[in-house]
Amino acid sequence: MSSTGHPNTDLQIPRSALLWLLGSNLAALLPHGQHLPLWMWGLALFVLVWRGLTHLGRLSYPNRWAKAVAVFAASAAVVVAFEKTFTLESAAAFLIAASLLKLLEMRNRRDGYVVVFLSYFLLGTGFLFDQGILAGLYGILTVWLLTSALVALHQNGFSHDVQSVRRSRRAAKLAAAILLMSLPLMLVLYLLFPRLAPLWSMALQSGKAKTGLSAEMAPGDIADLSQSDELAFRVSFSDGQVLPRDQLYWRALVLDDYDGRRWQPSGVTSEAQWYPQSWQPPADAEGLIRYEIIQEATSQKWLFALRGVAAQEERIGMTMDDRLVVRRPLHERKRYQALSWPSVSISEDGLAGLEQRQNLQLPRDRNPQARAWAQQRRAEAVDDAAYINGLLRHFREQDFYYTLKPPLMGSEEIDDFLFNQRRGFCAHYAGALVFLARAAGIPARVVSGYQGGEWNAADGYLTVRQYDAHAWTEVWLSGQGWVRVDPTAAVAPQRIEFGLERAVAEEGTFLQDNLLSPHRFKGVSWLNKLRMEMDSLNYYWQLWVLSYDGKRQQSFLNGWLGLEDYQQGLYVLGGSFGGFFLLASLVVWWRQRPVPLSPFMHSWQRLQEKGQKLGVEPQAGETAGSYLQRLEQHCPQQQSLLRWLAGEINRSLYQPQVDKHQKQKQQRQLLHAMAKVRRQLRAGRD
């Protein structure tokens, strides 16, 4: 407080900065909308309204007791809302509550700086939940708003509404200029600075259930997953290969343990060979498929790949049951290369004793009707292959239906499905076929993953989403090894050839729980085209920006800059910093350099210097005529010459515009006249 009792205005928040602070703080909150409880938005509205009314003078700032109650209430609400668990969502909620309460008590510029910096951090934590291109563009906009608020905080003084608007515009322009000037430095840092794992790649626990395949399968699980249009992964094939859709079986898990209700991995064949010691197909083998996958985070260790896969990168391995795995769960998006040889025979020479027993295991005394029926059919078949083909023919010819709304099965689930309900999703058919194969003494297992995908012909990549989740079977046949058998293809071939949407078109259950999904409107040409364009943008954003890791940075340094190691890269980085600051210094010097004087002003200053020696000092804002009139009093003998010069100057400055040549002639005459006056003044003084 000053001696007069008024607050020190140098510490108060300028009027033009308050709206920037409120708006930018709200913008930083919006990316958290999907994972915040509803009451948090009530708190935000309450704080913004109270702070606005305080600015208008209709409410006072909260006192010490009110602030204490607000902190306790907000903290208790967060603890209760998230059930006393520490997750990403609860941590973000605490940060948001702290930011809002600080905004409520904000009085001076120091508080304003704290609010801005909290908002910067709040915006950064939003990328823990979404790193898409729209989130990136929105982040740039919010950074501009926050930087404008920071600039507005540095503006001095208080003014009326018109001046506040002008100050706000200047703050916005300066913030935009700062961001544009920092763009080259940002690109240099992004490309050359040693890559560190982003914050969202850390193994942070989230309370939000992650959509995707789980490590076990019950009949209804994949049906539930089919209602999600979230991205699972994208694939680009080398040499522009385009595989037929019925070959696009993306393996994730092998489920060989059955308890009568759920299928899960037993771990018998989960041992992995890690690259480069892992198996590799012959280089001259026919039908090799090379491809690159950008996989979304799953918090699991499995990767997606086609049959006959071989690991191609460090810290990636292949398992005995023909899958790709990584050493640690994926908490971030991963981009990796893969090589598959689909025609290779797997376990052709036979199964180890433990693996064979595991793939023949069935719960004792469960589904007796299916057991007896399987044994009878196997006795009638020529061999195992004929028996399996007979099962597929049975599914195809009998009244079996493919549906996303299967009826609730009884306790003897396989019996009820095969002989009563006959309606189910892929998991029902895959589980039933494996049960029937094992009951007949044929090793079999369920494989879960994804089938198909949407091909983007314009940009040459395949997009696989959660509704492409699928389960099929593999049976072991003597002389052939593990053979893929998909009973869904026998019941609903359109699911394999065209996708889930076509398979359930008649019952209308495609994404019925997600009515606003753009994938429901593929028949509207302009909406579908817009959706594909946005998907392409996100693909390239992932390919060029989000997937730029240490390995690809090293490739960039070697391939584009010819640098062999990070030390050379740091030298380039240091040189870039030096060049950037040198360029910035030159720009600042150029903009602040003194404006060169015109010939007229240079000659006029020399004349004034002569006058100063005679005791006639120039005065601020004085016209040339007034100065020459005062000079007459000290040089009466030059009166006529000085009056003539004043007239010439006035005529040159204020007469109507003349042509260019005439103007140049007048300027030369005027310079000659001032030189003559200077000589006369010097002669008179001498």
XYZ file of C-alpha atoms in Angstrom:
686
model
C 0.000 0.000 0.000
C 1.159 3.544 -0.715
C 1.177 6.344 1.848
C -2.179 7.583 0.580
C -3.823 4.261 1.345
C -4.367 3.291 -2.304
C -2.938 0.055 -3.704
C 0.244 0.316 -5.684
C -0.968 0.363 -9.289
C 2.380 -0.968 -10.510
C 1.508 -4.283 -8.845
C -2.112 -4.467 -9.929
C -3.273 -6.455 -12.930
C -3.946 -4.210 -15.935
C -7.547 -4.198 -17.073
C -6.566 -5.391 -20.536
C -4.861 -8.465 -19.029
C -7.776 -9.818 -16.980
C -9.854 -11.099 -19.904
C -6.757 -12.697 -21.394
C -6.111 -14.466 -18.085
C -9.663 -15.750 -17.741
C -9.972 -16.841 -21.367
C -6.584 -18.539 -21.582
C -7.127 -20.388 -18.303
C -10.476 -21.688 -19.566
C -8.847 -22.725 -22.863
C -6.219 -24.723 -20.953
C -9.005 -26.503 -19.054
C -11.016 -27.647 -22.066
C -8.736 -30.565 -23.170
C -9.470 -32.201 -19.805
C -13.226 -32.236 -20.378
C -13.545 -35.963 -21.092
C -11.950 -37.209 -17.878
C -13.167 -34.638 -15.341
C -16.242 -35.115 -13.150
C -19.109 -32.760 -13.850
C -18.720 -30.891 -10.570
C -15.270 -29.662 -11.715
C -16.931 -27.681 -14.481
C -19.323 -26.245 -11.905
C -16.298 -25.119 -9.896
C -14.758 -23.556 -13.013
C -17.977 -21.668 -13.815
C -18.266 -20.501 -10.193
C -14.671 -19.196 -10.157
C -14.928 -17.416 -13.504
C -18.220 -15.711 -12.558
C -16.936 -14.644 -9.123
C -13.693 -13.318 -10.634
C -15.601 -11.393 -13.296
C -17.928 -9.821 -10.707
C -14.909 -8.922 -8.586
C -13.436 -7.149 -11.574
C -16.688 -5.192 -11.990
C -16.637 -4.249 -8.300
C -19.797 -6.178 -7.374
C -18.073 -8.781 -5.195
C -15.047 -8.622 -2.934
C -12.091 -10.990 -2.930
C -12.548 -14.097 -0.756
C -11.123 -13.658 2.732
C -8.740 -16.032 4.469
C -11.484 -18.239 5.924
C -13.337 -18.499 2.604
C -10.128 -19.570 0.856
C -9.408 -22.199 3.507
C -12.907 -23.636 3.160
C -12.607 -23.641 -0.655
C -9.271 -25.507 -0.559
C -10.602 -28.117 1.868
C -13.846 -28.611 -0.070
C -12.121 -28.926 -3.451
C -9.524 -31.381 -2.107
C -12.157 -33.509 -0.389
C -14.305 -33.528 -3.536
C -11.380 -34.783 -5.645
C -10.584 -37.533 -3.141
C -14.205 -38.672 -3.003
C -14.802 -38.409 -6.755
C -11.823 -40.627 -7.571
C -12.413 -43.043 -4.678
C -9.103 -42.297 -2.925
C -7.050 -43.673 -5.843
C -4.063 -41.880 -7.326
C -4.414 -41.892 -11.104
C -3.669 -39.573 -13.987
C -7.216 -38.278 -13.821
C -7.140 -37.555 -10.079
C -3.724 -35.861 -10.346
C -4.989 -33.686 -13.209
C -8.101 -32.841 -11.163
C -5.944 -31.657 -8.232
C -3.906 -29.484 -10.591
C -7.047 -28.012 -12.149
C -8.553 -27.286 -8.739
C -5.341 -25.534 -7.661
C -5.303 -23.459 -10.846
C -8.941 -22.410 -10.414
C -8.520 -21.471 -6.746
C -5.418 -19.442 -7.570
C -7.412 -17.657 -10.247
C -10.088 -16.873 -7.671
C -7.667 -15.218 -5.223
C -5.591 -13.485 -7.913
C -4.988 -9.838 -6.947
C -1.687 -8.582 -8.371
C 0.665 -9.293 -11.222
C 2.647 -11.854 -9.293
C -0.553 -13.898 -8.885
C -1.242 -13.431 -12.575
C 2.158 -14.887 -13.481
C 1.458 -17.919 -11.286
C -1.919 -18.444 -12.990
C -0.318 -18.264 -16.452
C 2.451 -20.723 -15.596
C -0.036 -23.116 -13.979
C -2.090 -22.924 -17.160
C 0.947 -23.723 -19.307
C 1.544 -26.842 -17.222
C -2.162 -27.675 -17.268
C -2.147 -27.520 -21.054
C 0.884 -29.820 -21.169
C -0.792 -32.447 -18.995
C -3.674 -32.522 -21.477
C -1.336 -34.325 -23.894
C -1.227 -37.231 -21.454
C -4.714 -38.071 -22.708
C -4.695 -37.019 -26.372
C -1.806 -36.397 -28.795
C -3.782 -36.153 -32.054
C -3.258 -33.426 -34.605
C -6.385 -31.542 -33.513
C -5.081 -31.573 -29.937
C -1.757 -30.235 -31.241
C -3.393 -27.405 -33.200
C -5.569 -26.526 -30.228
C -2.451 -26.521 -28.049
C -0.788 -23.963 -30.334
C -3.854 -21.721 -30.112
C -3.882 -21.988 -26.315
C -0.151 -21.224 -26.084
C -0.832 -18.046 -28.063
C -3.644 -17.097 -25.658
C -1.439 -17.729 -22.616
C 1.467 -15.797 -24.129
C -0.899 -12.918 -24.900
C -1.981 -12.952 -21.249
C 1.674 -12.873 -20.191
C 2.393 -9.917 -22.485
C -0.723 -8.095 -21.289
C 0.456 -8.490 -17.680
C 3.578 -6.494 -18.536
C 1.620 -3.530 -19.898
C 1.633 -0.571 -17.537
C -1.169 1.694 -16.402
C -4.946 1.639 -16.393
C -7.072 3.161 -19.090
C -10.606 3.418 -20.437
C -12.269 0.778 -22.586
C -10.952 1.975 -25.953
C -7.370 2.020 -24.735
C -7.852 -1.425 -23.147
C -8.966 -2.815 -26.498
C -5.887 -1.312 -28.153
C -3.628 -2.750 -25.475
C -5.239 -6.179 -25.917
C -4.649 -6.064 -29.659
C -1.010 -5.095 -29.145
C -0.585 -7.973 -26.692
C -2.064 -10.433 -29.188
C 0.152 -9.189 -32.026
C 3.304 -9.280 -29.915
C 2.509 -12.788 -28.649
C 2.007 -13.997 -32.222
C 5.298 -12.388 -33.254
C 7.115 -14.068 -30.349
C 5.739 -17.485 -31.300
C 6.639 -16.995 -34.970
C 10.169 -15.920 -34.068
C 10.569 -18.963 -31.812
C 9.465 -21.360 -34.570
C 12.970 -21.862 -36.099
C 14.452 -22.519 -32.662
C 11.651 -24.971 -31.895
C 12.341 -26.894 -35.113
C 16.056 -27.065 -34.361
C 15.385 -28.371 -30.855
C 12.867 -30.889 -32.151
C 15.147 -32.253 -34.857
C 18.545 -32.145 -33.126
C 18.116 -32.220 -29.359
C 18.607 -35.763 -27.962
C 15.213 -37.416 -27.850
C 13.733 -37.989 -24.417
C 10.641 -40.074 -23.842
C 7.593 -37.783 -23.618
C 5.690 -37.533 -20.354
C 2.802 -39.602 -21.721
C 5.189 -42.539 -22.377
C 5.817 -43.060 -18.667
C 4.107 -45.948 -16.927
C 1.520 -43.754 -15.236
C -1.619 -45.433 -13.996
C -4.858 -44.201 -15.480
C -8.240 -44.774 -13.952
C -9.830 -44.814 -17.393
C -10.291 -48.262 -18.884
C -8.224 -48.518 -22.061
C -10.200 -49.758 -25.036
C -8.648 -52.794 -26.687
C -8.100 -56.503 -26.438
C -7.730 -57.939 -22.959
C -5.484 -60.810 -21.917
C -8.487 -63.163 -21.722
C -11.669 -63.696 -23.718
C -15.242 -64.463 -22.786
C -17.855 -64.802 -25.548
C -19.265 -61.289 -25.101
C -15.978 -59.379 -24.772
C -15.198 -58.868 -28.438
C -18.854 -58.089 -29.154
C -18.586 -55.211 -26.666
C -15.320 -54.075 -28.273
C -17.038 -53.940 -31.659
C -18.995 -50.885 -30.494
C -15.836 -48.744 -30.369
C -14.376 -46.860 -33.349
C -11.124 -46.007 -31.560
C -7.917 -46.505 -33.506
C -5.989 -49.733 -32.857
C -3.091 -49.381 -35.336
C -2.134 -48.346 -38.856
C -0.147 -50.375 -41.369
C 1.852 -49.420 -44.440
C 3.232 -52.140 -46.694
C 6.590 -51.863 -48.424
C 6.720 -51.713 -52.216
C 3.043 -50.737 -52.290
C 1.798 -54.260 -51.583
C -1.946 -54.593 -51.064
C -3.011 -57.894 -49.521
C -6.466 -59.400 -50.071
C -8.738 -58.708 -47.146
C -9.159 -62.395 -46.310
C -5.405 -62.566 -45.544
C -5.427 -59.679 -43.078
C -5.464 -61.609 -39.814
C -3.536 -59.533 -37.256
C -2.419 -61.803 -34.426
C -2.187 -60.517 -30.859
C -2.847 -63.353 -28.395
C -2.966 -67.132 -28.385
C -5.546 -68.377 -25.878
C -5.048 -72.045 -25.049
C -6.415 -72.375 -21.502
C -10.170 -72.866 -21.018
C -11.948 -72.988 -17.671
C -15.452 -73.565 -19.000
C -16.193 -69.857 -19.327
C -13.128 -67.854 -20.322
C -10.147 -68.389 -22.610
C -6.716 -67.116 -21.588
C -3.017 -67.757 -22.335
C -1.432 -70.612 -20.431
C 2.131 -69.364 -20.885
C 3.321 -72.694 -22.288
C 4.374 -71.144 -25.614
C 5.054 -67.582 -24.487
C 8.859 -67.901 -24.418
C 10.331 -65.391 -26.867
C 13.410 -65.193 -29.103
C 14.696 -61.638 -29.177
C 16.041 -59.886 -32.229
C 18.648 -60.341 -33.683
C 18.890 -63.901 -32.315
C 15.300 -64.629 -33.340
C 14.250 -66.765 -36.286
C 14.398 -65.159 -39.734
C 12.910 -66.540 -42.969
C 15.235 -67.173 -45.937
C 15.989 -63.976 -47.819
C 14.903 -65.556 -51.119
C 11.659 -67.035 -49.742
C 8.570 -66.431 -51.860
C 5.677 -64.447 -50.429
C 7.596 -62.391 -47.862
C 5.583 -59.404 -46.632
C 7.369 -56.362 -45.198
C 5.314 -53.771 -43.416
C 5.436 -51.024 -40.807
C 2.903 -50.605 -38.005
C 2.112 -47.607 -35.824
C 0.355 -49.128 -32.831
C -1.597 -47.212 -30.208
C -0.764 -47.649 -26.539
C -2.305 -50.785 -25.030
C -0.558 -51.086 -21.633
C 0.238 -54.647 -22.776
C 3.350 -56.355 -24.136
C 1.948 -57.787 -27.340
C 2.357 -56.302 -30.815
C 0.198 -56.944 -33.868
C 1.512 -58.885 -36.841
C 0.546 -61.293 -39.606
C 1.215 -65.019 -39.518
C 4.802 -66.310 -39.866
C 6.266 -63.200 -38.292
C 9.938 -62.498 -37.614
C 11.198 -59.736 -35.297
C 13.079 -56.935 -37.065
C 14.094 -54.493 -34.332
C 15.939 -54.395 -31.031
C 13.857 -55.085 -27.890
C 11.228 -56.905 -29.998
C 10.917 -60.681 -29.889
C 8.881 -63.465 -31.448
C 7.243 -66.191 -29.379
C 6.910 -69.897 -30.002
C 3.227 -69.396 -30.837
C 4.016 -66.957 -33.684
C 3.506 -63.552 -32.103
C 5.512 -60.357 -31.626
C 6.136 -59.026 -28.121
C 8.104 -56.254 -26.424
C 9.889 -56.379 -23.085
C 7.734 -53.787 -21.342
C 4.048 -52.829 -21.583
C 3.292 -50.182 -24.182
C 2.276 -46.963 -22.466
C 2.982 -44.937 -25.589
C 2.381 -45.229 -29.297
C 4.947 -47.522 -30.959
C 6.185 -47.607 -34.536
C 7.936 -50.798 -35.649
C 8.936 -52.838 -38.693
C 7.804 -56.430 -39.209
C 8.423 -59.234 -41.683
C 5.995 -62.118 -42.261
C 6.145 -65.316 -44.277
C 2.508 -66.504 -44.181
C 3.137 -69.756 -46.054
C 5.647 -71.082 -43.503
C 4.600 -74.217 -41.594
C 4.554 -73.761 -37.823
C 5.257 -76.802 -35.638
C 4.996 -79.022 -38.703
C 7.213 -81.703 -37.148
C 5.049 -82.123 -34.057
C 4.209 -80.629 -30.708
C 6.160 -80.947 -27.487
C 4.425 -83.031 -24.827
C 3.440 -80.118 -22.607
C 2.220 -78.024 -25.549
C 0.179 -80.918 -26.909
C -1.437 -81.640 -23.541
C -2.263 -77.953 -23.069
C -3.947 -77.722 -26.462
C -6.051 -80.789 -25.745
C -7.097 -79.693 -22.255
C -10.831 -79.349 -21.509
C -12.705 -78.809 -18.234
C -13.827 -82.125 -16.818
C -17.556 -82.968 -16.966
C -18.504 -79.813 -18.881
C -20.627 -79.658 -22.061
C -21.219 -83.442 -22.334
C -23.515 -83.138 -25.364
C -20.848 -81.352 -27.411
C -18.217 -83.914 -26.346
C -20.306 -86.870 -27.424
C -21.318 -85.227 -30.698
C -17.681 -84.388 -31.518
C -16.474 -87.921 -30.834
C -19.223 -89.354 -33.007
C -18.422 -87.042 -35.932
C -14.691 -87.744 -35.637
C -15.338 -91.455 -35.817
C -17.231 -90.915 -39.078
C -14.487 -88.725 -40.650
C -11.582 -90.033 -42.695
C -8.957 -87.906 -40.925
C -8.564 -84.787 -38.812
C -8.739 -82.433 -41.793
C -11.968 -84.005 -43.002
C -13.420 -83.709 -39.511
C -12.594 -79.975 -39.325
C -14.038 -79.382 -42.795
C -17.177 -81.206 -41.708
C -17.547 -78.852 -38.723
C -17.223 -75.830 -41.011
C -19.795 -77.320 -43.386
C -22.119 -77.843 -40.412
C -21.801 -74.174 -39.396
C -22.366 -73.088 -42.982
C -25.377 -75.248 -43.789
C -27.268 -75.245 -40.482
C -29.213 -72.332 -39.053
C -26.339 -70.526 -37.359
C -26.402 -66.723 -37.249
C -23.748 -64.068 -36.769
C -24.951 -61.309 -34.433
C -23.730 -58.604 -32.073
C -26.695 -59.382 -29.812
C -26.181 -63.004 -28.825
C -28.626 -64.458 -26.295
C -27.493 -65.262 -22.784
C -26.087 -68.788 -22.716
C -26.716 -71.374 -19.985
C -24.162 -72.858 -17.618
C -23.166 -75.449 -20.266
C -22.287 -72.688 -22.671
C -20.931 -74.691 -25.616
C -23.867 -77.112 -25.542
C -26.394 -74.295 -25.364
C -24.744 -72.410 -28.224
C -24.360 -75.401 -30.577
C -27.682 -77.113 -30.040
C -30.114 -74.457 -28.805
C -29.332 -70.801 -29.450
C -27.112 -71.012 -32.581
C -26.596 -67.241 -32.505
C -23.324 -65.632 -31.596
C -20.337 -63.486 -32.376
C -16.867 -64.560 -33.539
C -15.789 -65.544 -30.007
C -18.689 -67.999 -29.734
C -17.788 -69.727 -32.985
C -14.040 -69.783 -32.326
C -14.474 -71.151 -28.802
C -16.972 -73.784 -29.927
C -14.748 -75.000 -32.764
C -11.715 -75.321 -30.468
C -13.823 -77.264 -27.949
C -15.090 -79.639 -30.660
C -11.559 -80.145 -32.023
C -10.094 -80.898 -28.601
C -12.987 -83.219 -27.755
C -12.048 -85.191 -30.877
C -8.379 -85.373 -29.860
C -7.108 -82.623 -32.204
C -4.866 -79.923 -30.648
C -6.523 -76.543 -31.126
C -6.378 -73.002 -29.749
C -8.115 -69.650 -30.003
C -6.269 -66.690 -31.556
C -7.503 -63.172 -30.869
C -6.543 -60.008 -32.686
C -8.007 -58.011 -35.549
C -9.191 -58.905 -39.006
C -9.350 -56.642 -42.037
C -9.099 -52.861 -41.824
C -9.910 -49.849 -44.000
C -7.560 -49.239 -46.910
C -6.692 -45.643 -47.768
C -5.812 -45.861 -51.452
C -4.810 -42.204 -51.756
C -2.043 -42.427 -49.141
C -1.382 -46.159 -49.185
C -1.995 -47.343 -45.636
C -4.423 -49.552 -43.733
C -6.349 -48.372 -40.668
C -7.503 -50.973 -38.146
C -9.983 -49.934 -35.467
C -11.401 -51.596 -32.400
C -14.537 -52.744 -34.200
C -12.229 -54.871 -36.385
C -11.432 -57.048 -33.328
C -11.802 -60.712 -34.156
C -11.202 -64.217 -32.833
C -10.463 -67.322 -34.888
C -9.017 -70.783 -34.335
C -5.885 -72.711 -35.167
C -5.847 -76.497 -35.297
C -2.791 -78.714 -35.493
C -2.879 -81.154 -38.409
C -0.232 -83.778 -38.986
C 2.117 -82.793 -41.803
C 0.775 -79.259 -41.917
C 1.385 -77.869 -38.451
C -0.824 -75.116 -37.094
C -3.517 -74.221 -39.636
C -5.829 -71.213 -39.399
C -9.523 -72.100 -39.413
C -12.096 -69.315 -39.140
C -15.636 -70.553 -38.474
C -16.925 -66.969 -38.781
C -16.001 -67.096 -42.467
C -18.332 -70.107 -42.838
C -21.249 -68.432 -41.052
C -20.803 -64.818 -42.193
C -18.307 -64.612 -45.094
C -19.210 -60.943 -45.592
C -17.527 -60.201 -42.224
C -14.194 -61.363 -43.648
C -14.616 -59.977 -47.156
C -16.192 -56.594 -46.379
C -16.004 -55.975 -42.630
C -18.276 -55.831 -39.621
C -20.548 -53.086 -40.970
C -21.668 -55.222 -43.901
C -22.013 -58.358 -41.754
C -24.513 -56.794 -39.326
C -26.229 -54.431 -41.761
C -29.579 -56.207 -41.487
C -29.804 -56.042 -37.695
C -28.453 -52.444 -37.618
C -26.124 -52.953 -34.661
C -22.953 -51.457 -36.156
C -21.726 -48.843 -33.623
C -25.235 -48.577 -32.212
C -23.767 -47.370 -28.908
C -21.800 -44.657 -30.694
C -24.444 -42.817 -32.684
C -22.265 -39.784 -33.500
C -19.358 -41.792 -34.877
C -18.418 -40.603 -38.406
C -17.967 -44.273 -39.367
C -21.740 -44.679 -39.261
C -22.094 -42.203 -42.140
C -19.841 -43.739 -44.762
C -22.746 -43.569 -47.196
C -22.706 -39.753 -47.109
C -19.989 -39.031 -49.651
C -18.841 -35.606 -48.453
C -18.778 -36.676 -44.790
C -16.865 -39.820 -45.656
C -14.378 -37.832 -47.750
C -13.856 -35.396 -44.876
C -13.361 -38.310 -42.483
C -10.734 -39.890 -44.747
C -8.895 -36.575 -45.113
C -8.781 -36.138 -41.346
C -7.588 -39.712 -40.956
C -4.758 -39.038 -43.435
C -3.723 -35.929 -41.515
C -3.598 -37.906 -38.276
C -1.614 -40.651 -39.983
C 1.072 -38.257 -41.195
C 1.070 -36.512 -37.820
C 1.834 -39.849 -36.180
C 4.349 -40.808 -38.871
C 6.390 -37.592 -38.894
C 5.860 -36.030 -35.480
C 4.742 -38.438 -32.759
C 6.935 -41.302 -33.992
C 10.122 -39.215 -34.169
C 12.132 -41.143 -31.570
C 15.835 -41.592 -30.916
C 16.223 -44.184 -33.663
C 14.633 -42.000 -36.307
C 16.550 -38.970 -35.090
C 19.788 -40.914 -35.592
C 18.629 -41.854 -39.080
C 17.883 -38.173 -39.795
C 21.302 -37.080 -38.518
C 23.056 -39.683 -40.650
C 20.940 -39.525 -43.788
C 20.186 -35.818 -44.068
C 22.977 -34.044 -42.191
C 25.754 -36.612 -42.546
C 26.410 -36.674 -38.782
C 27.751 -39.892 -37.291
C 26.944 -39.440 -33.603
C 25.125 -37.262 -31.098
C 28.288 -35.319 -30.256
C 28.390 -33.888 -33.758
C 24.675 -33.239 -33.494
C 25.247 -31.251 -30.288
C 27.870 -29.169 -32.092
C 25.324 -28.397 -34.807
C 22.742 -27.658 -32.109
C 25.126 -25.264 -30.345
C 25.981 -23.583 -33.652
C 22.286 -23.243 -34.415
C 21.694 -21.592 -31.044
C 24.559 -19.177 -31.670
C 23.300 -18.412 -35.164
C 19.769 -17.892 -33.889
C 20.795 -15.426 -31.182
C 23.141 -13.636 -33.587
C 20.316 -13.269 -36.083
C 17.960 -12.098 -33.320
C 20.534 -9.519 -32.209
C 20.912 -8.251 -35.778
C 17.121 -7.966 -36.091
C 16.882 -6.013 -32.821
C 19.755 -3.730 -33.854
C 18.236 -3.141 -37.268
C 14.839 -2.243 -35.839
C 16.348 0.077 -33.217
C 19.039 1.693 -35.388
C 18.835 5.507 -35.794
C 16.974 6.593 -38.906
C 19.396 8.173 -41.419
C 18.942 11.927 -41.707
C 17.766 13.380 -44.983
C 20.102 15.902 -46.714
C 17.745 18.698 -45.654
C 17.771 17.689 -41.958
C 21.517 17.186 -42.001
C 22.042 20.684 -43.426
C 19.487 22.137 -40.972
C 21.317 20.569 -37.983
C 24.562 22.116 -39.170
C 22.805 25.464 -39.373
C 21.504 25.047 -35.818
C 25.012 24.205 -34.636
C 26.157 27.538 -36.051
C 23.280 29.229 -34.265
C 24.209 27.557 -30.971
C 27.663 29.074 -31.201
C 25.954 32.469 -31.452
C 23.880 31.672 -28.354
C 20.624 30.664 -30.055
C 19.564 27.267 -28.621
C 16.889 25.193 -30.461
C 13.653 24.664 -28.545
C 11.491 21.536 -28.558
C 8.662 21.712 -31.069
C 9.941 24.970 -32.560
C 9.325 25.618 -36.267
C 12.082 26.583 -38.690
C 10.559 30.056 -39.165
C 10.445 30.714 -35.425
C 14.058 29.638 -34.948
C 15.282 31.799 -37.829
C 13.307 34.745 -36.430
C 15.146 34.394 -33.098
C 18.409 34.062 -34.998
C 17.718 37.447 -36.669
C 17.951 39.143 -33.241
C 21.558 37.970 -32.895
C 22.489 38.625 -36.530
C 20.584 41.753 -37.615
C 22.970 42.235 -40.523
C 21.706 38.897 -41.960
C 18.036 39.742 -41.472
C 17.027 39.761 -45.121
C 18.892 36.524 -45.860
C 17.347 34.732 -42.877
C 13.827 35.882 -43.777
C 14.376 34.728 -47.331
C 15.536 31.306 -46.064
C 12.459 30.977 -43.799
C 10.229 31.658 -46.767
C 12.029 29.069 -48.889
C 11.729 26.430 -46.169
C 8.006 27.088 -45.664
C 7.400 26.991 -49.373
C 9.277 23.667 -49.715
C 7.459 22.045 -46.796
C 3.921 23.311 -47.147
C 3.283 24.247 -50.775
C 1.054 21.945 -52.909
C 2.694 18.814 -54.329
C 4.755 19.411 -57.460
C 6.316 16.982 -59.884
C 9.382 14.975 -58.937
C 11.909 16.964 -60.966
C 10.612 20.291 -59.663
C 10.788 18.946 -56.083
C 14.407 17.853 -56.527
C 15.275 21.272 -57.969
C 13.710 23.010 -54.945
C 15.623 20.739 -52.566
C 18.931 21.606 -54.249
C 18.128 25.303 -54.080
C 17.210 25.024 -50.413
C 20.425 23.166 -49.541
C 22.416 25.786 -51.415
C 20.574 28.564 -49.538
C 21.291 27.013 -46.099
C 24.960 26.561 -47.017
C 25.057 30.253 -47.991
C 23.482 31.250 -44.657
C 26.021 29.168 -42.718
C 28.873 30.911 -44.542
C 27.375 34.323 -43.878
C 26.903 33.507 -40.189
C 30.497 32.352 -39.903
C 31.755 35.467 -41.735
C 29.660 37.730 -39.510
C 30.911 35.997 -36.349
C 34.496 36.286 -37.518
